[in-house]
Short mmCIF file of C-alpha atoms in Angstrom, two decimals:
data_model
loop_
_atom_site.label_atom_id
_atom_site.label_comp_id
_atom_site.label_asym_id
_atom_site.label_seq_id
_atom_site.Cartn_x
_atom_site.Cartn_y
_atom_site.Cartn_z
CA GLY A 1 13.23 -21.78 57.06
CA ALA A 2 13.91 -22.36 53.36
CA ILE A 3 12.26 -22.59 49.95
CA VAL A 4 13.35 -25.37 47.60
CA LEU A 5 12.25 -25.37 43.94
CA ALA A 6 12.12 -28.25 41.46
CA ASP A 7 13.63 -27.78 38.00
CA GLY A 8 10.76 -27.93 35.51
CA ALA A 9 12.79 -29.95 32.99
CA GLY A 10 14.32 -32.76 35.07
CA GLY A 11 12.76 -32.39 38.52
CA GLU A 12 16.10 -31.65 40.22
CA LEU A 13 15.79 -29.69 43.49
CA ALA A 14 17.54 -26.39 44.01
CA LEU A 15 17.63 -24.12 47.04
CA ALA A 16 15.93 -20.84 46.21
CA GLY A 17 16.67 -19.21 49.59
CA PHE A 18 16.79 -19.78 53.35
CA ALA A 19 16.99 -17.95 56.68
CA THR A 20 18.55 -19.38 59.87
CA GLN A 21 17.59 -19.07 63.51
CA SER A 22 20.89 -17.30 64.21
CA GLN A 23 19.91 -14.57 61.78
CA ARG A 24 16.66 -14.09 63.73
CA LEU A 25 17.74 -14.72 67.36
CA GLY A 26 21.53 -14.57 67.31
CA GLY A 27 23.94 -17.46 67.83
CA SER A 28 24.29 -20.48 65.54
CA ALA A 29 22.41 -23.20 67.39
CA GLY A 30 20.59 -25.59 65.09
CA ASP A 31 21.52 -23.83 61.88
CA LEU A 32 21.43 -25.87 58.62
CA ASP A 33 23.55 -25.36 55.57
CA GLU A 34 22.35 -25.73 51.94
CA SER A 35 22.83 -29.49 51.90
CA GLY A 36 20.70 -29.90 55.01
CA TRP A 37 17.74 -28.04 53.55
CA LEU A 38 18.00 -30.02 50.32
CA MET A 39 18.21 -33.30 52.27
CA LEU A 40 14.93 -32.50 54.02
CA ALA A 41 13.23 -31.66 50.73
CA ARG A 42 14.44 -34.89 49.11
CA LEU A 43 13.16 -36.95 52.07
CA VAL A 44 9.62 -35.85 51.23
CA GLY A 45 9.89 -36.99 47.60
CA PRO A 46 6.71 -36.65 45.54
CA ALA A 47 4.48 -36.41 48.64
CA VAL A 48 1.91 -33.62 48.75
CA GLU A 49 1.08 -33.70 52.49
CA PRO A 50 3.13 -31.89 55.19
CA VAL A 51 5.77 -34.06 56.94
CA CYS A 52 7.46 -33.42 60.33
CA PHE A 53 11.10 -34.30 60.94
CA ARG A 54 13.42 -34.25 63.95
CA ARG A 55 17.15 -34.27 63.94
CA VAL A 56 19.03 -37.43 65.05
CA THR A 57 22.48 -37.71 66.58
CA ASP A 58 24.27 -38.70 63.37
CA GLY A 59 23.16 -35.45 61.70
CA GLY A 60 20.32 -37.00 59.74
CA PHE A 61 16.56 -36.59 59.98
CA VAL A 62 13.70 -38.90 60.76
CA ALA A 63 10.00 -38.40 60.02
CA VAL A 64 7.78 -38.25 63.12
CA ALA A 65 4.29 -37.16 64.08
CA SER A 66 4.00 -33.58 65.19
CA ALA A 67 3.04 -34.68 68.73
CA GLU A 68 6.37 -36.51 69.12
CA LEU A 69 8.40 -33.33 68.75
CA ALA A 70 9.71 -32.21 72.17
CA ASP A 71 11.53 -29.06 71.29
CA GLU A 72 13.27 -28.63 67.89
CA GLY A 73 11.60 -29.77 64.70
CA PHE A 74 11.27 -29.29 60.96
CA LEU A 75 8.04 -29.09 58.96
CA VAL A 76 8.31 -29.72 55.22
CA LEU A 77 5.34 -28.40 53.19
CA PRO A 78 5.43 -29.71 49.57
CA PHE A 79 3.62 -27.77 46.84
CA THR A 80 2.85 -28.31 43.16
CA MET A 81 3.09 -26.08 40.10
CA GLY A 82 0.79 -26.91 37.21
CA GLY A 83 0.03 -30.35 38.64
CA ASP A 84 3.70 -31.36 38.90
CA PRO A 85 5.94 -31.31 42.02
CA GLY A 86 7.20 -27.75 42.35
CA GLY A 87 9.26 -27.82 45.54
CA ALA A 88 8.75 -27.34 49.26
CA VAL A 89 8.60 -24.75 52.03
CA ILE A 90 10.66 -25.91 55.06
CA LEU A 91 10.04 -24.40 58.51
CA HIS A 92 12.49 -24.77 61.44
CA SER A 93 11.35 -24.25 65.03
CA ILE A 94 13.32 -24.64 68.30
CA THR A 95 10.67 -23.39 70.73
CA ALA A 96 7.25 -24.89 71.48
CA PRO A 97 7.27 -27.05 68.35
CA THR A 98 4.05 -28.86 69.29
CA GLN A 99 2.10 -25.64 69.49
CA ALA A 100 3.67 -24.29 66.28
CA PHE A 101 3.15 -27.44 64.30
CA ALA A 102 -0.47 -27.69 65.39
CA ARG A 103 -1.08 -25.11 62.71
CA SER A 104 0.32 -27.45 60.04
CA HIS A 105 -2.91 -27.49 58.03
CA ALA A 106 -2.87 -23.72 57.81
CA LEU A 107 0.77 -23.82 56.84
CA ALA A 108 0.01 -26.44 54.19
CA LEU A 109 -2.46 -23.99 52.71
CA VAL A 110 0.28 -21.36 52.73
CA ALA A 111 2.56 -23.79 50.88
CA GLU A 112 -0.13 -24.40 48.29
CA ILE A 113 -0.56 -20.67 47.80
CA VAL A 114 3.20 -20.28 47.45
CA GLY A 115 3.22 -23.06 44.84
CA GLN A 116 0.45 -21.44 42.89
CA ALA A 117 2.18 -18.08 43.05
CA LEU A 118 5.43 -19.60 41.86
CA SER A 119 3.59 -21.50 39.12
CA ALA A 120 1.93 -18.29 37.98
CA ALA A 121 5.27 -16.50 38.06
CA ARG A 122 6.90 -19.26 36.04
CA SER A 123 3.99 -19.27 33.57
CA ARG A 124 4.22 -15.50 33.27
CA GLU A 125 7.93 -15.81 32.63
CA SER A 126 7.26 -18.46 29.98
CA VAL A 127 4.62 -16.26 28.39
CA GLU A 128 6.95 -13.27 28.43
CA THR A 129 9.70 -15.38 26.87
CA LEU A 130 7.29 -16.65 24.22
CA CYS A 131 6.03 -13.13 23.53
CA SER A 132 9.58 -11.90 23.21
CA LYS A 133 10.37 -14.73 20.82
CA LEU A 134 7.23 -14.07 18.81
CA GLU A 135 8.02 -10.36 18.65
CA THR A 136 11.50 -11.20 17.42
CA GLU A 137 10.16 -13.61 14.80
CA LEU A 138 7.45 -11.13 13.83
CA GLY A 139 10.08 -8.46 13.44
CA LEU A 140 12.09 -10.77 11.23
CA THR A 141 8.96 -11.67 9.27
CA ARG A 142 8.10 -8.01 8.81
CA ARG A 143 11.61 -7.26 7.62
CA VAL A 144 11.50 -10.21 5.22
CA ALA A 145 8.04 -9.18 4.00
CA PHE A 146 9.21 -5.60 3.57
CA ALA A 147 12.25 -6.78 1.63
CA GLN A 148 10.08 -9.02 -0.54
CA ASP A 149 7.63 -6.17 -1.09
CA GLU A 150 10.48 -3.92 -2.14
CA THR A 151 11.74 -6.63 -4.49
CA LEU A 152 8.28 -7.12 -6.00
CA ARG A 153 7.81 -3.38 -6.37
CA SER A 154 11.18 -3.12 -8.07
CA ARG A 155 10.29 -5.96 -10.42
CA GLU A 156 6.91 -4.42 -11.20
CA GLU A 157 8.57 -1.13 -12.03
CA ARG A 158 11.09 -2.93 -14.21
CA ILE A 159 8.34 -4.87 -15.99
CA SER A 160 6.40 -1.64 -16.47
CA ARG A 161 9.45 0.05 -17.98
CA LEU A 162 10.08 -2.92 -20.26
CA THR A 163 6.42 -2.94 -21.30
CA ASP A 164 6.57 0.76 -22.12
CA GLU A 165 9.79 0.26 -24.07
CA LEU A 166 8.33 -2.68 -26.00
CA SER A 167 5.15 -0.74 -26.73
CA ARG A 168 7.17 2.25 -27.90
CA SER A 169 9.41 0.02 -30.00
CA ASN A 170 6.40 -1.71 -31.55
CA ARG A 171 4.78 1.65 -32.28
CA VAL A 172 7.95 2.96 -33.94
CA LYS A 173 8.27 -0.26 -35.96
CA THR A 174 4.66 -0.03 -37.11
CA GLU A 175 4.96 3.64 -38.04
CA PHE A 176 8.19 2.98 -39.92
CA LEU A 177 6.58 0.06 -41.75
CA GLY A 178 3.65 2.24 -42.75
CA MET A 179 5.88 5.09 -43.88
CA VAL A 180 8.09 2.82 -46.01
CA SER A 181 5.07 1.07 -47.53
CA HIS A 182 3.48 4.40 -48.38
CA GLU A 183 6.68 5.63 -50.01
CA LEU A 184 6.93 2.42 -52.05
CA ARG A 185 3.37 2.67 -53.31
CA THR A 186 3.91 5.88 -55.32
CA PRO A 187 6.73 4.62 -57.60
CA LEU A 188 5.06 1.21 -57.78
CA ASN A 189 1.85 2.75 -59.10
CA ALA A 190 3.90 4.58 -61.72
CA ILE A 191 5.54 1.32 -62.81
CA LEU A 192 2.15 -0.38 -62.95
CA GLY A 193 0.57 2.43 -64.95
CA TYR A 194 3.33 2.81 -67.54
CA ALA A 195 3.69 -0.96 -67.96
CA ALA A 196 -0.05 -1.20 -68.63
CA LEU A 197 0.18 1.58 -71.23
CA MET A 198 3.07 -0.17 -72.96
CA ARG A 199 1.13 -3.44 -72.90
CA GLU A 200 -1.78 -1.73 -74.64
CA GLY A 201 0.56 -0.35 -77.32
CA VAL A 202 0.17 3.31 -76.42
CA GLY A 203 3.87 3.93 -77.02
CA GLY A 204 4.00 1.89 -80.21
CA PRO A 205 3.54 -1.66 -81.45
CA VAL A 206 4.41 -4.41 -78.97
CA SER A 207 5.61 -7.81 -80.10
CA ASP A 208 4.26 -11.03 -78.63
CA GLU A 209 7.52 -11.59 -76.79
CA HIS A 210 7.44 -8.09 -75.33
CA SER A 211 3.80 -8.59 -74.36
CA SER A 212 4.78 -11.71 -72.46
CA PHE A 213 7.50 -9.79 -70.65
CA LEU A 214 5.10 -6.97 -69.79
CA ASP A 215 2.51 -9.44 -68.51
CA ARG A 216 5.09 -10.77 -66.06
CA VAL A 217 6.01 -7.23 -65.01
CA LEU A 218 2.36 -6.35 -64.48
CA GLY A 219 1.66 -9.58 -62.54
CA SER A 220 4.63 -9.10 -60.21
CA THR A 221 3.86 -5.41 -59.75
CA ARG A 222 0.23 -6.12 -58.87
CA HIS A 223 1.37 -8.77 -56.38
CA LEU A 224 3.80 -6.34 -54.78
CA ASN A 225 1.12 -3.66 -54.71
CA THR A 226 -1.18 -6.09 -52.89
CA LEU A 227 1.50 -6.81 -50.28
CA ILE A 228 2.05 -3.10 -49.69
CA ASP A 229 -1.70 -2.54 -49.40
CA ASP A 230 -1.89 -5.32 -46.79
CA ILE A 231 0.95 -3.77 -44.80
CA LEU A 232 -0.69 -0.34 -44.81
CA PHE A 233 -4.02 -1.85 -43.76
CA PHE A 234 -2.29 -3.79 -40.98
CA VAL A 235 -0.73 -0.54 -39.75
CA GLN A 236 -4.20 1.04 -39.66
CA LEU A 237 -5.54 -1.93 -37.70
CA GLU A 238 -2.73 -1.66 -35.16
CA ALA A 239 -3.47 2.04 -34.74
CA ASP A 240 -7.26 1.44 -34.46
CA ARG A 241 -7.87 3.71 -37.42
CA VAL A 242 -10.15 1.37 -39.39
CA LEU A 243 -13.74 2.61 -39.52
CA VAL A 244 -16.55 0.14 -40.21
CA ARG A 245 -19.35 1.40 -42.43
CA SER A 246 -22.50 -0.39 -43.52
CA GLU A 247 -23.66 -0.44 -47.15
CA ARG A 248 -25.77 -2.56 -49.47
CA VAL A 249 -23.47 -5.05 -51.22
CA HIS A 250 -24.30 -7.22 -54.22
CA THR A 251 -22.67 -10.53 -53.33
CA GLU A 252 -21.97 -11.88 -56.84
CA ARG A 253 -20.66 -8.53 -58.03
CA LEU A 254 -18.34 -8.39 -55.03
CA LEU A 255 -17.01 -11.87 -55.85
CA GLU A 256 -16.41 -10.81 -59.46
CA GLN A 257 -14.38 -7.85 -58.18
CA VAL A 258 -12.35 -10.19 -55.98
CA LEU A 259 -11.52 -12.43 -58.94
CA ALA A 260 -10.55 -9.39 -61.01
CA LEU A 261 -8.10 -8.30 -58.29
CA MET A 262 -6.26 -11.63 -58.29
CA PRO A 263 -2.73 -11.36 -59.72
CA SER A 264 -3.42 -14.61 -61.56
CA LEU A 265 -6.14 -17.24 -61.83
CA PRO A 266 -5.56 -21.00 -61.76
CA ASP A 267 -5.41 -23.01 -64.96
CA PRO A 268 -9.03 -24.10 -65.59
CA GLU A 269 -7.80 -27.44 -66.91
CA GLN A 270 -6.11 -28.13 -63.55
CA VAL A 271 -8.35 -26.38 -61.03
CA GLN A 272 -12.09 -25.86 -61.37
CA VAL A 273 -13.32 -22.66 -59.72
CA ARG A 274 -16.95 -22.74 -58.61
CA ILE A 275 -18.89 -19.98 -56.87
CA ASP A 276 -22.36 -20.71 -55.49
CA VAL A 277 -24.47 -17.88 -54.08
CA HIS A 278 -27.82 -18.73 -52.51
CA PRO A 279 -30.70 -16.46 -53.64
CA ARG A 280 -31.37 -15.24 -50.11
CA ALA A 281 -27.70 -14.25 -49.76
CA ALA A 282 -27.59 -12.30 -53.02
CA ARG A 283 -27.39 -9.00 -51.14
CA MET A 284 -25.87 -8.15 -47.78
CA GLN A 285 -25.78 -5.09 -45.55
CA VAL A 286 -22.11 -5.02 -44.64
CA ASP A 287 -18.84 -3.10 -45.03
CA GLY A 288 -17.94 -3.96 -48.63
CA ASP A 289 -14.25 -3.07 -48.35
CA LEU A 290 -13.68 -5.30 -45.31
CA LEU A 291 -15.62 -8.20 -46.81
CA ARG A 292 -13.76 -7.80 -50.12
CA ARG A 293 -10.44 -8.07 -48.28
CA VAL A 294 -11.63 -11.17 -46.42
CA LEU A 295 -12.70 -12.89 -49.65
CA PHE A 296 -9.56 -11.78 -51.50
CA HIS A 297 -7.28 -13.55 -49.02
CA LEU A 298 -9.42 -16.66 -48.54
CA VAL A 299 -9.98 -17.19 -52.26
CA GLY A 300 -6.38 -16.20 -53.02
CA ASN A 301 -5.08 -18.83 -50.60
CA ALA A 302 -7.35 -21.44 -52.17
CA PHE A 303 -5.90 -20.62 -55.58
CA LYS A 304 -2.32 -20.44 -54.32
CA PHE A 305 -2.25 -23.75 -52.47
CA THR A 306 -4.32 -25.82 -54.93
CA SER A 307 -2.50 -27.23 -57.94
CA ARG A 308 -5.16 -29.75 -58.95
CA GLY A 309 -8.83 -30.26 -58.07
CA GLU A 310 -11.23 -27.46 -57.24
CA ALA A 311 -11.74 -24.26 -55.30
CA VAL A 312 -15.33 -23.66 -54.20
CA VAL A 313 -16.89 -20.53 -52.69
CA THR A 314 -20.41 -20.78 -51.27
CA VAL A 315 -22.55 -18.07 -49.70
CA ARG A 316 -25.73 -19.18 -47.98
CA PRO A 317 -28.05 -17.97 -45.22
CA GLY A 318 -27.50 -19.09 -41.66
CA ASP A 319 -29.55 -18.69 -38.50
CA GLY A 320 -31.74 -15.60 -38.54
CA ASP A 321 -30.20 -12.89 -40.72
CA ALA A 322 -26.70 -14.40 -40.66
CA ALA A 323 -24.72 -15.23 -43.77
CA ILE A 324 -22.28 -18.15 -43.97
CA ILE A 325 -19.40 -17.87 -46.42
CA THR A 326 -17.38 -21.03 -47.05
CA VAL A 327 -14.16 -21.26 -49.08
CA ARG A 328 -13.06 -24.84 -49.72
CA ASP A 329 -10.14 -26.20 -51.73
CA THR A 330 -8.40 -29.49 -52.50
CA GLY A 331 -4.92 -28.10 -51.91
CA VAL A 332 -1.98 -29.10 -49.75
CA GLY A 333 -3.90 -28.76 -46.47
CA ILE A 334 -2.64 -27.74 -43.05
CA ALA A 335 -1.24 -29.94 -40.28
CA PRO A 336 -3.49 -30.14 -37.18
CA GLU A 337 -0.81 -28.69 -34.88
CA ARG A 338 -0.50 -25.65 -37.16
CA LEU A 339 -4.21 -25.10 -37.75
CA GLN A 340 -4.80 -23.03 -34.60
CA GLN A 341 -1.90 -20.73 -35.50
CA VAL A 342 -2.87 -19.82 -39.07
CA PHE A 343 -4.59 -16.62 -37.91
CA ASP A 344 -1.50 -15.45 -36.01
CA ILE A 345 0.65 -12.70 -37.46
CA PHE A 346 3.30 -13.93 -39.93
CA ALA A 347 2.08 -17.53 -39.56
CA GLN A 348 2.58 -20.04 -42.38
CA ALA A 349 1.33 -23.58 -42.82
CA ASP A 350 4.92 -24.82 -42.42
CA SER A 351 8.42 -23.40 -42.27
CA SER A 352 8.93 -23.77 -46.02
CA THR A 353 5.66 -22.14 -47.08
CA THR A 354 7.15 -18.68 -47.50
CA ARG A 355 9.85 -19.96 -49.84
CA ARG A 356 7.48 -22.21 -51.84
CA TYR A 357 4.45 -19.97 -52.20
CA ASN A 358 5.64 -16.44 -51.36
CA GLY A 359 3.70 -14.10 -49.08
CA LEU A 360 4.16 -12.28 -45.79
CA GLY A 361 2.01 -14.55 -43.69
CA ILE A 362 -0.42 -11.80 -42.68
CA GLY A 363 -3.31 -12.64 -45.03
CA LEU A 364 -5.23 -14.83 -42.59
CA THR A 365 -4.36 -12.46 -39.76
CA LEU A 366 -6.12 -9.70 -41.70
CA VAL A 367 -9.03 -12.07 -42.38
CA GLY A 368 -9.47 -12.73 -38.65
CA ARG A 369 -9.22 -9.05 -37.73
CA CYS A 370 -11.64 -7.96 -40.47
CA VAL A 371 -14.20 -10.62 -39.56
CA ARG A 372 -14.09 -9.48 -35.92
CA LEU A 373 -14.62 -5.88 -37.02
CA LEU A 374 -17.69 -7.09 -38.91
CA GLY A 375 -18.95 -8.76 -35.74
CA GLY A 376 -18.50 -12.26 -37.13
CA GLU A 377 -16.44 -15.39 -36.58
CA VAL A 378 -14.04 -17.34 -38.80
CA THR A 379 -13.05 -20.98 -38.31
CA ALA A 380 -10.86 -23.39 -40.23
CA ARG A 381 -10.56 -27.11 -40.70
CA SER A 382 -8.05 -28.93 -42.82
CA GLU A 383 -6.32 -32.23 -43.55
CA PRO A 384 -2.84 -32.44 -45.09
CA GLY A 385 -3.02 -33.68 -48.68
CA VAL A 386 -6.82 -33.38 -48.79
CA GLY A 387 -7.55 -29.66 -48.57
CA SER A 388 -8.82 -26.87 -46.35
CA GLU A 389 -12.12 -25.18 -45.56
CA PHE A 390 -12.57 -21.72 -44.05
CA ARG A 391 -15.98 -20.75 -42.72
CA VAL A 392 -17.04 -17.16 -42.02
CA VAL A 393 -20.27 -16.40 -40.16
CA LEU A 394 -21.56 -12.81 -40.38
CA PRO A 395 -24.65 -12.14 -38.23
CA GLY A 396 -27.38 -9.68 -39.20
CA VAL A 397 -26.21 -8.95 -42.78
CA LEU A 398 -29.08 -10.45 -44.83
CA THR A 399 -31.70 -7.79 -45.41
CA ASP A 400 -33.90 -9.20 -48.21
CA THR A 401 -34.84 -12.49 -49.86
CA GLY A 402 -32.52 -12.16 -52.86
CA ARG A 403 -33.53 -12.67 -56.51
CA PRO A 404 -37.19 -13.17 -57.37
CA ASP A 405 -36.54 -16.37 -59.37
CA GLY A 406 -35.06 -18.05 -56.30
CA ARG A 407 -32.48 -19.98 -58.37
CA PRO A 408 -28.77 -19.97 -57.41
CA ARG A 409 -26.23 -18.80 -59.97
CA PHE A 410 -22.79 -20.18 -60.60
CA LEU A 411 -19.82 -18.06 -61.63
CA HIS A 412 -17.01 -19.83 -63.49
#
């Protein structure tokens, strides 16, 4: 007999194996070669029922009923694998064919079992091939993932090193800035002190021309001293060394101190300065030094950038115990796209501001940082050519109702 299998891809038949009668009984009578077995399998085609064949004189085969077989005969038992034609089992008998083929139904069952076994074997082979492929791909994926993980880890380490280097560089820069500023302050204070003595005539009479010269020296020295003080304070902020303390502050007196600290005041004929303090905001419980610095920079900017019009400072109560401080001017204003950046370090209203108005560009940065330390919020609105308004809200700083008369005062 023989087993013929169908190729799963194209349905072509191939001989899987066969055994001849001569191998079992000796001799070569009735033996078929490979082409004979394949011919029998092809004669069945897609049929699923057993078919009997007998050999004819020209070497071919003809399908017959099992009862018509006298002696030699062939029984072809087709089987399926997964619902598709899978091949056939071919049996060859030369003795008592009628009796042997009477068991064709049982043999058909055997063929079906063979088909199922072969189908299972082929499926198992497919599964094993798929598993092998998946294992290979998984191995590749793991290697790729491992390589990517190594790359990410390397990049993270590099970023960490760069961050440490930048932090160290920034710390060194800040410390150097503070050291230089501190060293500049000592000789600057000496210049300021001796120039003031000369201006007062301590060393002898001073002419009007010399007084004018000394006034310029004193003004420039005070301005430089203010810049150095801002730098030193910024260094303290960066190092988190600024302590916030609460004290009772007289609002109008604090504003008078701020005006006295200004290197110069605007020409009253060109710019009207108005300060309005509401009675309930006459006193505040707040850190006076931090609030003084906030007002110094806000009022100073209003003076600096306003050549004509007015600069107005108002202090009034807000919700609950909050105080609202507003500084408004009719100066050059700030472009909308630059307004959100004015509180950034070294920011200016435009690229030419530093050259036109002088300054480091850290004043509003210090304002923002100081207001946050006080637990408040600062906002700005502006229109180029119209002016600017800065609004500071300090919660919980109003502790009493102000002056008994309840009337606001104006400082000019």
